[in-house]
Coordinates of C-alpha atoms and ligand atoms in Angstrom, one line a residue:
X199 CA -163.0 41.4 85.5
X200 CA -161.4 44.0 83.3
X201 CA -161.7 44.1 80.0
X202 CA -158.8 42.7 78.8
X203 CA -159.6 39.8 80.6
X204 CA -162.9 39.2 80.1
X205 CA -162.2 39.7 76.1
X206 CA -159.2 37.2 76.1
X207 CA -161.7 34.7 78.4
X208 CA -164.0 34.6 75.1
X209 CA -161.5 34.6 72.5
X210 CA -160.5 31.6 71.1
X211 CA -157.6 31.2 68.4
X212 CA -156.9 27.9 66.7
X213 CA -155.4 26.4 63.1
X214 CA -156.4 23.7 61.1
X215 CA -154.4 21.0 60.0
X216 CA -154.7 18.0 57.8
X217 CA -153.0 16.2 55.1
X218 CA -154.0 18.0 51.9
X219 CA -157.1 17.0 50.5
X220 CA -158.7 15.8 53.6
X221 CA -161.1 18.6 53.5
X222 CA -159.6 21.1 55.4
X223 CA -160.9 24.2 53.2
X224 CA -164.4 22.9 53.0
X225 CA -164.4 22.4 56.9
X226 CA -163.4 25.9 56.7
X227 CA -165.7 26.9 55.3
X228 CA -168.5 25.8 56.9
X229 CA -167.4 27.1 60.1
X230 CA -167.1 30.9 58.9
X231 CA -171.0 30.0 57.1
X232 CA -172.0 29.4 61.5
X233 CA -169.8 32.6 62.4
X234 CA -171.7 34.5 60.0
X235 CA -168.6 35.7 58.1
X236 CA -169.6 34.4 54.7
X237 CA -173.0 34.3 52.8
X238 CA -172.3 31.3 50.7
X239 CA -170.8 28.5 50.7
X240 CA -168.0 28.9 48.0
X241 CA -166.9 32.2 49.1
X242 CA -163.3 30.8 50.4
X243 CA -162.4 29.3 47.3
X244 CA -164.0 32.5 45.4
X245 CA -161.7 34.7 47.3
X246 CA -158.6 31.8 46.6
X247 CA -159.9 32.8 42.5
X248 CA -160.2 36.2 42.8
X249 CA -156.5 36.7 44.2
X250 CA -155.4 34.5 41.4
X251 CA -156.8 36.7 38.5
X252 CA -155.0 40.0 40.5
X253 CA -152.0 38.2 40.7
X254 CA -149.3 36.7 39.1
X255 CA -147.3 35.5 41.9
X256 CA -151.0 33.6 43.1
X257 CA -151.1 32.0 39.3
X258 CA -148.6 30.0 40.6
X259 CA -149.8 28.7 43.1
X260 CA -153.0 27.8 41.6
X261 CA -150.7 26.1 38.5
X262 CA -149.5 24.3 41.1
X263 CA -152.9 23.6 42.9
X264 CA -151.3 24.2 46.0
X265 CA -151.9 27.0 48.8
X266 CA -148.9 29.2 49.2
X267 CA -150.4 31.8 51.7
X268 CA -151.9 31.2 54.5
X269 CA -154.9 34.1 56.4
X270 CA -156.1 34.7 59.4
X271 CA -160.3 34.8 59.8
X272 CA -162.2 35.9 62.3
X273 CA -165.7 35.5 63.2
X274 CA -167.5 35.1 66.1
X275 CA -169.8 32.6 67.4
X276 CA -172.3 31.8 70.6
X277 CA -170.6 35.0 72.4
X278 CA -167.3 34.0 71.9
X279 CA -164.3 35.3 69.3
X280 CA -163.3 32.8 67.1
X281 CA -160.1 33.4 65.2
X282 CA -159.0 30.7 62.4
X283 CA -155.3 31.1 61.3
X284 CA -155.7 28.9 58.0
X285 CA -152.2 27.0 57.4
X286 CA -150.8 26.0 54.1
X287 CA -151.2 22.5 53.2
X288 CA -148.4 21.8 50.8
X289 CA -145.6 20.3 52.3
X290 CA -142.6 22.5 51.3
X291 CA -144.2 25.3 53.1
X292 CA -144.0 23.6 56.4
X293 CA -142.1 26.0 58.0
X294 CA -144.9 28.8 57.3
X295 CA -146.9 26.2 58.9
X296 CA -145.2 25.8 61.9
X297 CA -145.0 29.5 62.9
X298 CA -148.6 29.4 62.4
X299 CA -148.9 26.6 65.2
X300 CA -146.8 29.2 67.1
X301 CA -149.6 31.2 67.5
X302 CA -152.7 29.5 68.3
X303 CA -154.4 28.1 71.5
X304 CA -155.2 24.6 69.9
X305 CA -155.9 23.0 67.0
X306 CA -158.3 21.0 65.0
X307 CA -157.5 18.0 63.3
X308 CA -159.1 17.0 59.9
X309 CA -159.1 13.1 59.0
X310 CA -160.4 11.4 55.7
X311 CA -162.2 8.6 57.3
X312 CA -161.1 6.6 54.4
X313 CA -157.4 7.4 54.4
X314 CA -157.1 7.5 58.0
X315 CA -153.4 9.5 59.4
X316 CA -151.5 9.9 56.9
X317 CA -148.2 11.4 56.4
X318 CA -148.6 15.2 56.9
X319 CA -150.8 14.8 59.7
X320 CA -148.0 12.7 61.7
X321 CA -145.6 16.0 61.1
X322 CA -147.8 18.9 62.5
X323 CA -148.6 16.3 64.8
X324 CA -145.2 16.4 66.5
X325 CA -145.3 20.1 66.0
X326 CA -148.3 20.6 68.2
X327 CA -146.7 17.9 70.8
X328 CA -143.6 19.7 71.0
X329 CA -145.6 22.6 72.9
X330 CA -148.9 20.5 74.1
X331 CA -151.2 22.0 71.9
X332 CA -154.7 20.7 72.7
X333 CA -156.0 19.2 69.7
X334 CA -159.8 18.0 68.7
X335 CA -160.3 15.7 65.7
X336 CA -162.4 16.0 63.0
X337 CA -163.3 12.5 61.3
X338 CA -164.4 14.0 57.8
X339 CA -166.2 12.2 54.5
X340 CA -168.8 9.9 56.4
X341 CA -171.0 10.1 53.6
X342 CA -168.3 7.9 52.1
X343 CA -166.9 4.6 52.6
X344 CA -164.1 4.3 54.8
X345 CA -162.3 2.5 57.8
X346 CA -164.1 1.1 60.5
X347 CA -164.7 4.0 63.1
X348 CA -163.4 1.6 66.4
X349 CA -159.9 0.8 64.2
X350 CA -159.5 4.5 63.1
X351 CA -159.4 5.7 66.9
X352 CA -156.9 2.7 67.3
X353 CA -155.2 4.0 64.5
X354 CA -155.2 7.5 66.0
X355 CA -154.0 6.1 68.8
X356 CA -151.1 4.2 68.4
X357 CA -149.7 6.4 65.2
X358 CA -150.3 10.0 66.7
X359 CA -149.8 8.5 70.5
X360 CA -152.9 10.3 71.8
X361 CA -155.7 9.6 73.8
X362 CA -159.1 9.4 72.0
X363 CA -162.1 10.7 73.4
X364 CA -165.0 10.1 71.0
X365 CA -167.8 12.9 71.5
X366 CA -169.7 12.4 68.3
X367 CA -170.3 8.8 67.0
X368 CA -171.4 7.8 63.6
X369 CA -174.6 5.7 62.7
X370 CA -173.9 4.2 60.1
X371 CA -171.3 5.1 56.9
X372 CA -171.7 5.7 53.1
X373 CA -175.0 5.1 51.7
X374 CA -176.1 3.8 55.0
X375 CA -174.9 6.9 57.1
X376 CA -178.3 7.9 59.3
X377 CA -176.6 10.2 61.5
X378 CA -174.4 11.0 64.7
X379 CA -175.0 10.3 68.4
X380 CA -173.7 12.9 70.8
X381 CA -172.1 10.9 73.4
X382 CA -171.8 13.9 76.1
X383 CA -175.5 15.1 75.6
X384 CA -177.0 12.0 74.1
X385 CA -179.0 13.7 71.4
X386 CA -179.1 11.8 67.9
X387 CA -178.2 13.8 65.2
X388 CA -179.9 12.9 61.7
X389 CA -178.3 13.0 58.4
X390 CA -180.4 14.4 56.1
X391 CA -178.8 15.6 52.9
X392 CA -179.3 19.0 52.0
X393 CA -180.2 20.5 55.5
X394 CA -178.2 20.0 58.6
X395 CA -177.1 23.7 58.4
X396 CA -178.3 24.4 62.0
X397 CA -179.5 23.1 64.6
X398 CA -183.2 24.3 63.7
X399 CA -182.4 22.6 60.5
X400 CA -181.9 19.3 61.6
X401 CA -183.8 16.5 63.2
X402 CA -182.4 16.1 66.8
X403 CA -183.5 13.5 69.0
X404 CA -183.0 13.7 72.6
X405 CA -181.7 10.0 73.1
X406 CA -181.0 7.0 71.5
X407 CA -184.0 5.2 73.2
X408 CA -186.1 7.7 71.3
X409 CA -189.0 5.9 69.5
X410 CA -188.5 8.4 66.7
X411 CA -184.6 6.9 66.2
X412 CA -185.4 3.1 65.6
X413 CA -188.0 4.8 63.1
X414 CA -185.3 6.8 61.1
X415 CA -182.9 4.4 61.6
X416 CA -184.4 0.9 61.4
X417 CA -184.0 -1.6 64.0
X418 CA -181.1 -3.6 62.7
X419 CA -178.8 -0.4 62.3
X420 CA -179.4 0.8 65.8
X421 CA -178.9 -2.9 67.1
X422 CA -175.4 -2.0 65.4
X423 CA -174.8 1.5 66.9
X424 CA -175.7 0.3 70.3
X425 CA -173.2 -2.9 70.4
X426 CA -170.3 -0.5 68.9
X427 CA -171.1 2.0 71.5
X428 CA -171.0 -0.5 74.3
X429 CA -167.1 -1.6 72.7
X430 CA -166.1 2.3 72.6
X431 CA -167.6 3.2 75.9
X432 CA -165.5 0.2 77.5
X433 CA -162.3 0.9 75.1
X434 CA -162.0 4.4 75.1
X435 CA -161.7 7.2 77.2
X436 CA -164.6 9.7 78.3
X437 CA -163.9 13.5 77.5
X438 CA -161.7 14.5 80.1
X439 CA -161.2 18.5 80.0
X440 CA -157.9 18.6 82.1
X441 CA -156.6 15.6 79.4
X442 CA -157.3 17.4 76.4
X443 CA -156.0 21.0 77.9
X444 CA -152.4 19.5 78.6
X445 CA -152.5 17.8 75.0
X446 CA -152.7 14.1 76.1
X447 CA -156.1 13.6 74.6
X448 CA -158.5 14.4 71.5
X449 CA -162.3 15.3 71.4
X450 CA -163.0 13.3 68.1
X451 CA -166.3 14.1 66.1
X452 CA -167.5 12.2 62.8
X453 CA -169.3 14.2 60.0
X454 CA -169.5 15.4 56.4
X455 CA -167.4 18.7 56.1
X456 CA -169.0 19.5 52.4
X457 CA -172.7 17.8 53.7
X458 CA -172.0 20.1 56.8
X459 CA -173.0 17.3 59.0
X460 CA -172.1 17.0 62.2
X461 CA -170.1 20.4 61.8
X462 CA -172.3 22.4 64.1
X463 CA -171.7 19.7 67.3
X464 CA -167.8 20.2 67.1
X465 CA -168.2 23.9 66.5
X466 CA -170.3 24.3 70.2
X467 CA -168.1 21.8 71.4
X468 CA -165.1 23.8 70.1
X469 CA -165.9 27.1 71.8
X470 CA -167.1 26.0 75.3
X471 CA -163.9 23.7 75.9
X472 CA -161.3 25.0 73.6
X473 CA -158.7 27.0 75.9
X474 CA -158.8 30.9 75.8
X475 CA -155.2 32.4 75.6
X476 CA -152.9 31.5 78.3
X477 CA -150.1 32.8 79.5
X478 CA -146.6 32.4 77.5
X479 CA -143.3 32.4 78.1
X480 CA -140.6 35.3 77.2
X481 CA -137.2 35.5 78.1
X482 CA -137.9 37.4 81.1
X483 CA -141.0 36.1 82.5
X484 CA -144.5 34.6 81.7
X485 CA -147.3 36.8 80.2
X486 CA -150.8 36.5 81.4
X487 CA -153.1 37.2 78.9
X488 CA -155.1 39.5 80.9
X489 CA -152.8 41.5 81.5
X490 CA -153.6 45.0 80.5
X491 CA -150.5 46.1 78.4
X492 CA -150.0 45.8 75.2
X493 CA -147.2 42.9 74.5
X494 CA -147.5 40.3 71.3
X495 CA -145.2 38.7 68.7
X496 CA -144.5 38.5 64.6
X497 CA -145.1 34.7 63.3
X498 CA -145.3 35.6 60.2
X499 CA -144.4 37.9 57.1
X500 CA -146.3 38.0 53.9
X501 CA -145.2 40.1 51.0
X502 CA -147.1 41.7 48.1
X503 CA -150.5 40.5 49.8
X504 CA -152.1 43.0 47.2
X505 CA -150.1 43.9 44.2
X506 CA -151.9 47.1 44.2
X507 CA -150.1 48.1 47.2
X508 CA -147.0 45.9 46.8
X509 CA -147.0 45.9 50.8
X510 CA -145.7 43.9 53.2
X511 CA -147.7 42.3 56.1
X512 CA -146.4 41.7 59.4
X513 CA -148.9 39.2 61.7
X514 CA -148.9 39.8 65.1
X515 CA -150.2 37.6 67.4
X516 CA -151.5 39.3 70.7
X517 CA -150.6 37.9 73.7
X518 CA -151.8 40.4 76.4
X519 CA -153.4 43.4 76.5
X520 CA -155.4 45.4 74.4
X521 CA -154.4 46.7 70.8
X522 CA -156.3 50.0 70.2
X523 CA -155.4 51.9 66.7
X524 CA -152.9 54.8 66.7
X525 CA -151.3 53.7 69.5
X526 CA -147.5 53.7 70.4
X527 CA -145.7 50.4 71.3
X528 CA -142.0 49.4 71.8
X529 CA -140.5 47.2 69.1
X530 CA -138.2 45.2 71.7
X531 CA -135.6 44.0 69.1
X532 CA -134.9 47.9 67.3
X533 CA -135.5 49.5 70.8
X534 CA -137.5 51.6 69.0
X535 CA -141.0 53.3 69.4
X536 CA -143.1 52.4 66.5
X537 CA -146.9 53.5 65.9
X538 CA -149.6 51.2 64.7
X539 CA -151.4 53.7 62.9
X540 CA -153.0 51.6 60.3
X541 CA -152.7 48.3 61.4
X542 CA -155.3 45.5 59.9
X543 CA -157.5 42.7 61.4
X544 CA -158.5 39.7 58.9
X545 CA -162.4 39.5 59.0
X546 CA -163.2 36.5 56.9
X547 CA -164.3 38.9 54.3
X548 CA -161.6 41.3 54.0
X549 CA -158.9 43.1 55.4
X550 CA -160.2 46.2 57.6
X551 CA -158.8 48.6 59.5
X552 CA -158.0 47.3 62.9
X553 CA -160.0 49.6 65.4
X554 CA -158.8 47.4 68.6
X555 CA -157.7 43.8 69.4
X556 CA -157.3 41.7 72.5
X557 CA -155.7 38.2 73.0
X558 CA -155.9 35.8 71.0
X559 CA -156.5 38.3 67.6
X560 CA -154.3 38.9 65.1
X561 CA -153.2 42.1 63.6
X562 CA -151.3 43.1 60.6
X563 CA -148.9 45.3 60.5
X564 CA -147.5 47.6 57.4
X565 CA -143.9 46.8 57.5
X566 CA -141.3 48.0 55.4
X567 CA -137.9 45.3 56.5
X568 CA -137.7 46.6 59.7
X569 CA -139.8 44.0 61.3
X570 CA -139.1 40.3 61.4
X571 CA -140.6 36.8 62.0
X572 CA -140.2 36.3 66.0
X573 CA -140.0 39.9 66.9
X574 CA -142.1 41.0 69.8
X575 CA -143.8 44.3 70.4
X576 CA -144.8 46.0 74.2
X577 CA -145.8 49.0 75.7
X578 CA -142.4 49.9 76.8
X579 CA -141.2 46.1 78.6
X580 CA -138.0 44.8 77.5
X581 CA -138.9 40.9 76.8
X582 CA -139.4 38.9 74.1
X583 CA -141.3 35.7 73.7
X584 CA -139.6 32.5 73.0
X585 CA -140.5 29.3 70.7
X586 CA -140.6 31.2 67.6
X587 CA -138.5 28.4 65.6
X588 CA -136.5 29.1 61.9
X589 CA -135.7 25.9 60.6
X590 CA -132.2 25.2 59.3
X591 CA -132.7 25.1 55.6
X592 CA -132.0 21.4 54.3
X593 CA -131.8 22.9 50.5
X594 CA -129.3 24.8 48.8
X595 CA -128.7 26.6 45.5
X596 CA -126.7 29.5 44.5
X597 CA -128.5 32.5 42.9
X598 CA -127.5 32.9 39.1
X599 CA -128.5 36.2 37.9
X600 CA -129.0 36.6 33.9
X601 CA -128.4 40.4 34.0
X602 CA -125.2 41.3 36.2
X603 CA -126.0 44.4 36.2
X604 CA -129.3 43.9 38.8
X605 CA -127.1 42.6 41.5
X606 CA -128.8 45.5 43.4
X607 CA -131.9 44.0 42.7
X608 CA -131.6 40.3 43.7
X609 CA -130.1 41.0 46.9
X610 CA -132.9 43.3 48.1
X611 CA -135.1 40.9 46.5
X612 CA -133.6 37.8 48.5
X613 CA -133.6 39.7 51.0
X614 CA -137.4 40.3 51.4
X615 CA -138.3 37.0 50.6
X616 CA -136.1 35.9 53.2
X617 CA -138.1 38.2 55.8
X618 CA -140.9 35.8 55.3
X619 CA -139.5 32.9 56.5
X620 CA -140.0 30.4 53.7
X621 CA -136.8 30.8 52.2
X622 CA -133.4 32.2 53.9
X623 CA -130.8 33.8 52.3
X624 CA -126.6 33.8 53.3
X625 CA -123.8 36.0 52.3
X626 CA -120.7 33.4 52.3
X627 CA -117.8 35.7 54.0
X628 CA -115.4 34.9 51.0
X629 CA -117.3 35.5 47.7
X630 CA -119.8 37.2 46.1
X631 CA -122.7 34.5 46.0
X632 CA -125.7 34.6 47.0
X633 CA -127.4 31.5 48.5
X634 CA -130.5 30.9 49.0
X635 CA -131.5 28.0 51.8
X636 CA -135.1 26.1 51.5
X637 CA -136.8 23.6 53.2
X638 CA -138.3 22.2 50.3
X639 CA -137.7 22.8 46.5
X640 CA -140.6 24.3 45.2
X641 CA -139.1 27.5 47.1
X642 CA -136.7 27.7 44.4
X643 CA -139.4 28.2 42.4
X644 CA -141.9 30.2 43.9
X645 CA -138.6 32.8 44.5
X646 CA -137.6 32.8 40.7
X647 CA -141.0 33.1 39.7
X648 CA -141.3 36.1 42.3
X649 CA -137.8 37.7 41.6
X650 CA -138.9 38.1 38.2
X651 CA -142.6 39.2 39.3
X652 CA -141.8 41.7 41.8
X653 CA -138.5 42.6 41.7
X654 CA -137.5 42.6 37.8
X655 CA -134.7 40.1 38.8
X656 CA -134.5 37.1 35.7
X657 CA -132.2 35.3 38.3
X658 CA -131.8 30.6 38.0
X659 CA -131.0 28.3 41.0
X660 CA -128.0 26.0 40.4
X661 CA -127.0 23.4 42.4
X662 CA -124.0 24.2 45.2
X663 CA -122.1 22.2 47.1
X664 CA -123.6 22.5 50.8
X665 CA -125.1 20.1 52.7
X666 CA -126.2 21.9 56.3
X667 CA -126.6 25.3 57.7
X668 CA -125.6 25.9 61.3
X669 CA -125.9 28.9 63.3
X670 CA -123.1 30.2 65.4
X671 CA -123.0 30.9 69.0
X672 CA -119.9 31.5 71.0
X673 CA -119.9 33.6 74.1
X674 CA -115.9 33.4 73.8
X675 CA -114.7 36.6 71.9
X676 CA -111.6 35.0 71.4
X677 CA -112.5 31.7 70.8
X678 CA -115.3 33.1 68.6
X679 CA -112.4 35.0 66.6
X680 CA -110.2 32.0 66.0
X681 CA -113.0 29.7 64.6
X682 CA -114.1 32.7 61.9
X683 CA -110.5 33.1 60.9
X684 CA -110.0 28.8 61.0
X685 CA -113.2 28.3 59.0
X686 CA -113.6 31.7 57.2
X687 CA -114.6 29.3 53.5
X688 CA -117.7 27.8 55.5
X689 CA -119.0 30.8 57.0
X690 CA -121.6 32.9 56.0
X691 CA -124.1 35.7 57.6
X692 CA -127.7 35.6 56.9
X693 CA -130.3 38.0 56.0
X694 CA -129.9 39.9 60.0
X695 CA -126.7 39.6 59.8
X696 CA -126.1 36.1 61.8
X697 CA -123.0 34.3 61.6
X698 CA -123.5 30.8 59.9
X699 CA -121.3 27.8 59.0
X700 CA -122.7 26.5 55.5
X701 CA -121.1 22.7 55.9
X702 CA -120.5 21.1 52.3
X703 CA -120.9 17.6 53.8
X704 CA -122.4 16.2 57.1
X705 CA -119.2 14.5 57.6
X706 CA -117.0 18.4 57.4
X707 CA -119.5 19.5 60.0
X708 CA -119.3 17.0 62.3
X709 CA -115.4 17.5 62.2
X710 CA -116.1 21.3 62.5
X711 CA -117.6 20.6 65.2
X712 CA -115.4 18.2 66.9
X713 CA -112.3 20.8 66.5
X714 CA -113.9 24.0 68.2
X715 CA -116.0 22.5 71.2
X716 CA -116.6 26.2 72.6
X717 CA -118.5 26.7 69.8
X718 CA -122.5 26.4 69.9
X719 CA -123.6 24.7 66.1
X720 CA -127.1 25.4 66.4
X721 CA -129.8 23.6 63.7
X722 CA -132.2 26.0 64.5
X723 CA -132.1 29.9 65.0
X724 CA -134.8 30.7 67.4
X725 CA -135.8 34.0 66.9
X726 CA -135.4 36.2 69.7
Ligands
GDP1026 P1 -158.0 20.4 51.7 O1 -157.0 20.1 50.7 O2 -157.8 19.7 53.0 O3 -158.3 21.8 52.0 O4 -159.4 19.7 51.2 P2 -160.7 20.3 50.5 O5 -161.6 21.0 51.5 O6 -160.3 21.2 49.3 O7 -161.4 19.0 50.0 C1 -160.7 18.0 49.2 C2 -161.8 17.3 48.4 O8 -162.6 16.5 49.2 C3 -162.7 18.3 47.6 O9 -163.0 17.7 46.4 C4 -164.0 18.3 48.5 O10 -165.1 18.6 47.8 C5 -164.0 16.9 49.1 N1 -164.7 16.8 50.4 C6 -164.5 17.6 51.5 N2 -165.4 17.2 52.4 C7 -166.0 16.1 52.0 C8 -167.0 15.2 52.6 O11 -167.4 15.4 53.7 N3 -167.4 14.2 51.8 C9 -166.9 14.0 50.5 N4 -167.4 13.0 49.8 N5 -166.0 14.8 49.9 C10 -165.6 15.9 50.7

C-alpha cells in the first residue's frame, strides 16, 4: 500500500452534532482526554475563556453564551488519526454548520436521554441524509432520569427515520445506573463514579452471566436488564456494518459524557467501524482518497482567528493525496499556482505549523480574499468538488453607515465577512446600498458588532423590503440580456460578482419567474 493510502485507511474525520446543551462539548472533551490531546478535563472550555479575554469579537459570543466558531482537533487514538471538526451549536449559524458536515466521513450524534430528539437534531439530521452520512448515536446523561431506553430508540426511529442498532445498553438509570452491557462483546461495564477513565480504570466483566454482575448489580436489577434485552434483541436490529456505512442505520451507545462512562466503548467502537475517507465526487470525475496527488476543498473561512495577527483562515479539507509544507498546488477557480508555505493543522492544543497532511486532515490556509468557501485546490488537475452548498439567505437588512465618509470601509468590511459564509453581501444594480443577507438574525449582530471591532465601521441594519434571494443562471446570452434589462430594480451581484434577483415578495418572484422560463432561479448557489 502506498502511503497515501495506508494514511487515509487510518484516518478517520467526523463532527459532532446535537441540540445545544445536550452535552456535546463535554463529550468532546472526553474524547480528546483518550486521544491524549488534553491533560485535563476543562481544557476545552479553558481554551473557549482564554479566546474571550483576547478578543472582543469572542466577548460576544460568550454574552451570548453561544459558540460562534467552530475548530478542527486532531488527535489520535488505537493507531488510528482521529480528526473532530467541532460544529457550532447555535441555530443561526447553521449554515457554518452545514459546510462542516461537508467535510467529514460521519458523524456522531449526542442525545439528552431525558429530552430525547429535539429540534436541532431533526435539522443536521436531514443534512447528514441528504449525502448518507453514517451516523453513530450517543445517548448522554444516564446518570440522570430520563426516557425509557426501548421508547427512545422508537423515538429515534420514527422521528429521525433510521435504523437503530443498540451496541451499548444501560443497567439501570439515575441513582440506580450500575452500568452498560456491550451487546457486540458481551462485557459488563460498571459505573463507578469517579473512575471509568479507562479501561484499566474500570470494572469489566466478561458476560452478563458473570457471578461478579448479580453481585454489583443485585438480582432484581439484572432480572430487569435481561427481560429488556430479550425485548431489544427481538425489536431492534443487530449492528450491521454495510447499514450503517450507506446511512440507513445507527450504532447507539448509552453513557455519562461529564462521568465519562461508557465514553471509551463508543470511542473503540468509533475508530474500528467508522469509514476512512472515500472517494468524492468533482465535476469531472470521482477522487479516490488514495490517490497520490494533492487535491482538497475550502468549507470554511474564519476571520480574525487571533487578533494579534488579524488573519484570515482558510480550512481545507483533504480529499486525496498528501499535503507536505512548501509545496506548490493549483488553485482551480483563480487558475493560479499558489504555495502553501505556512499552512496550519489544528492539534487539540494549538494551532502548529502544518509539516504534512493526508486524507481526512484539515489544513488552514493564510488567505488574504482570494480564496473562497467551495474552492478546490490540486496539483495541476482542473476539477472541482461538488456539494459545497451556500444557502439563500432568508434575512435581509440594508447597511446604514453612521459616518459616510467610511463607505470604503464597510464594503471591504461586508465583503470579508461575506467570505466566511455566515452572512452574504449584494450590490443591487440600481443604487448604492449595501445589503447584507442572513440566515438567522443574530448575524446582524455579530457583523455590527465586528464592523465596528475590526474594521472601524459604526454601521446599523434596517429593515428592507426583500423577501428572497435567487441566483441567476441563463446559458442564453440574449435571453440572459433581456431579463437584466426587464428586471434591472431586482437584481443584484454578490460578493464574487454573481448575478442575483433580490425578490421583494414571494409572490413578485414567482411572477419573475413565470415571465422568463429560460431563466434558472436557483435557492442555492453551489459553490463550484
Ligand atoms: P453542549 O451545549 O451540547 O456543548 O453541552 P455541554 O457539554 O456544554 O453540556 C451542557 C450541560 O450538560 C453542562 O452543564 C454539562 O455539565 C451537562 N452535562 C454534560 N454531560 C452530562 C452528563 O452525562 N450528565 C449530566 N448530569 N450532565 C451532563
Amino acid at each position: 500500500m502506498s502511503e497515501v493510502a495506508s494514511e487515509a485507511a487510518r484516518r478517520r474525520t467526523f463532527a459532532i452534532i446535537s441540540h445545544p446543551d445536550a452535552g456535546k462539548t463535554t463529550l468532546t472533551e472526553k474524547l480528546l482526554l483518550f486521544g491524549g490531546a488534553i491533560q485535563m478535563a476543562g481544557s476545552v472550555k479553558g481554551r473557549k475563556a482564554a479566546r474571550h479575554a483576547t478578543s472582543d469579537w469572542m466577548a460576544l459570543e460568550k454574552e451570548r453564551g453561544i459558540s460562534v466558531t467552530s475548530s478542527v482537533m486532531q488527535f489520535p487514538y488505537e493507531g488510528r488519526i482521529v480528526n473532530l471538526l467541532d460544529t457550532p451549536g447555535h441555530a443561526d449559524f447553521g449554515e457554518d454548520t452545514y459546510r462542516v458536515l461537508t467535510a467529514v466521513d460521519s458523524a456522531l450524534m449526542v442525545i439528552d436521554v431525558a429530552k430525547g430528539v429535539e429540534e436541532r437534531t431533526i435539522k443536521l439530521m436531514e443534512v447528514c441524509r441528504l449525502r448518507d452520512t453514517p451516523i453513530m448515536t450517543f445517548v448522554n446523561k444516564l446518570d440522570r432520569e430520563g426516557k425509557d431506553p426501548i421508547d427512545l430508540l422508537d423515538e429515534i426511529e420514527s422521528v429521525l427515520g433510521i435504523q437503530c442498532a443498540p451496541v451499548t445498553w444501560p443497567i439501570g438509570m439515575g441513582q440506580r445506573l450500575k452500568g452498560v452491557v456491550h451487546l457486540v462483546s458481551g462485557e459488563v461495564h460498571l459505573y463507578e463514579p469517579g473512575r471509568n477513565f479507562t479501561r484499566q480504570d474500570s470494572t469489566i466483566f466478561p458476560s452478563l452471566e458473570d457471578p461478579g454482575v448479580a453481585a454489583a448489580i443485585g438480582p432484581q436489577l439484572l432480572a430487569e436488564v435481561r427481560d429488556q434485552l430479550e425485548l431489544v434483541q427481538g425489536a431492534s436490529h443487530p449492528f450491521d456494518q454495510t447499514a450503517y456505512l450507506a446511512g440507513k442505520q445507527s450504532p447507539v451507545f448509552f453513557g455519562s459524557g461529564v462521568n465519562n462512562f461508557g465514553v471509551q466503548p463508543l470511542l473503540d467502537f468509533f475508530v474500528e467501524h467508522a469509514p476512512a475517507p472515500r472517494a468524492r465526487a468533482t465535476t469531472t470525475r470521482d477522487v479516490a482518497a488514495s490517490e497520490n496527488k494533492l487535491t482538497g476543498f475550502v468549507f470554511k473561512i474564519q476571520a480574525n482567528m487571533d487578533p494579534m495577527h488579524r488573519d484570515r483562515v482558510a480550512f481545507m479539507r483533504v480529499c486525496s493525496g498528501k499535503f507536505s509544507a512548501g509545496m506548490k498546488t493549483f488553485h482551480v477557480r483563480t487558475g493560479k499556482e499558489v504555495k502553501l508555505a505556512n499552512a496550519l493543522t489544528f492539534m487539540a492544543s494549538d494551532r502548529e505549523i502544518a509539516e504534512s497532511a493526508f486524507p481526512g486532515d484539515v489544513i488552514g490556509i493564510h488567505n488574504h480574499g482570494t480564496i473562497s468557501i467551495g474552492d478546490t485546490f490540486s496539483e495541476g488537475e482542473v476539477l472541482s468538488f461538488t456539494g459545497i452548498p451556500s444557502f439563500a439567505p432568508e434575512l435581509f437588512r440594508r447597511a446604514r453607515l453612521r459616518d459616510p465618509l467610511k463607505l470604503k470601509q464597510l464594503q471591504k468590511g461586508l465583503a470579508q465577512l461575506s467570505e466566511e459564509g455566515a452572512t452574504q453581501f449584494f450590490k443591487p444594480m440600481m443604487s448604492n446600498d449595501l445589503i447584507l443577507g442572513a440566515v438567522g438574525v443574530l448575524q446582524f449582530d455579530v457583523a455590527a458588532y465586528r464592523l465596528k471591532d475590526e474594521y472601524g465601521v459604526e454601521a446599523s441594519f434596517e429593515p428592507v423590503q426583500v423577501a428572497t434571494a435567487r441566483w441567476i443562471r441563463c446559458d442564453d446570452a440574449k435571453k440572459l440580456e433581456e431579463f437584466r434589462e426587464k428586471n434591472a430594480l431586482n437584481l443584484s451581484v454578490d460578493a464574487s460578482g454573481a448575478l442575483v434577483y433580490l425578490a421583494p415578495t414571494r409572490v413578485n418572484l414567482q411572477l419573475a419567474q413565470e415571465r422568463a422560463p429560460a431563466v434558472e432561479f436557483l435557492a442555492t448557489r453551489e459553490h463550484a
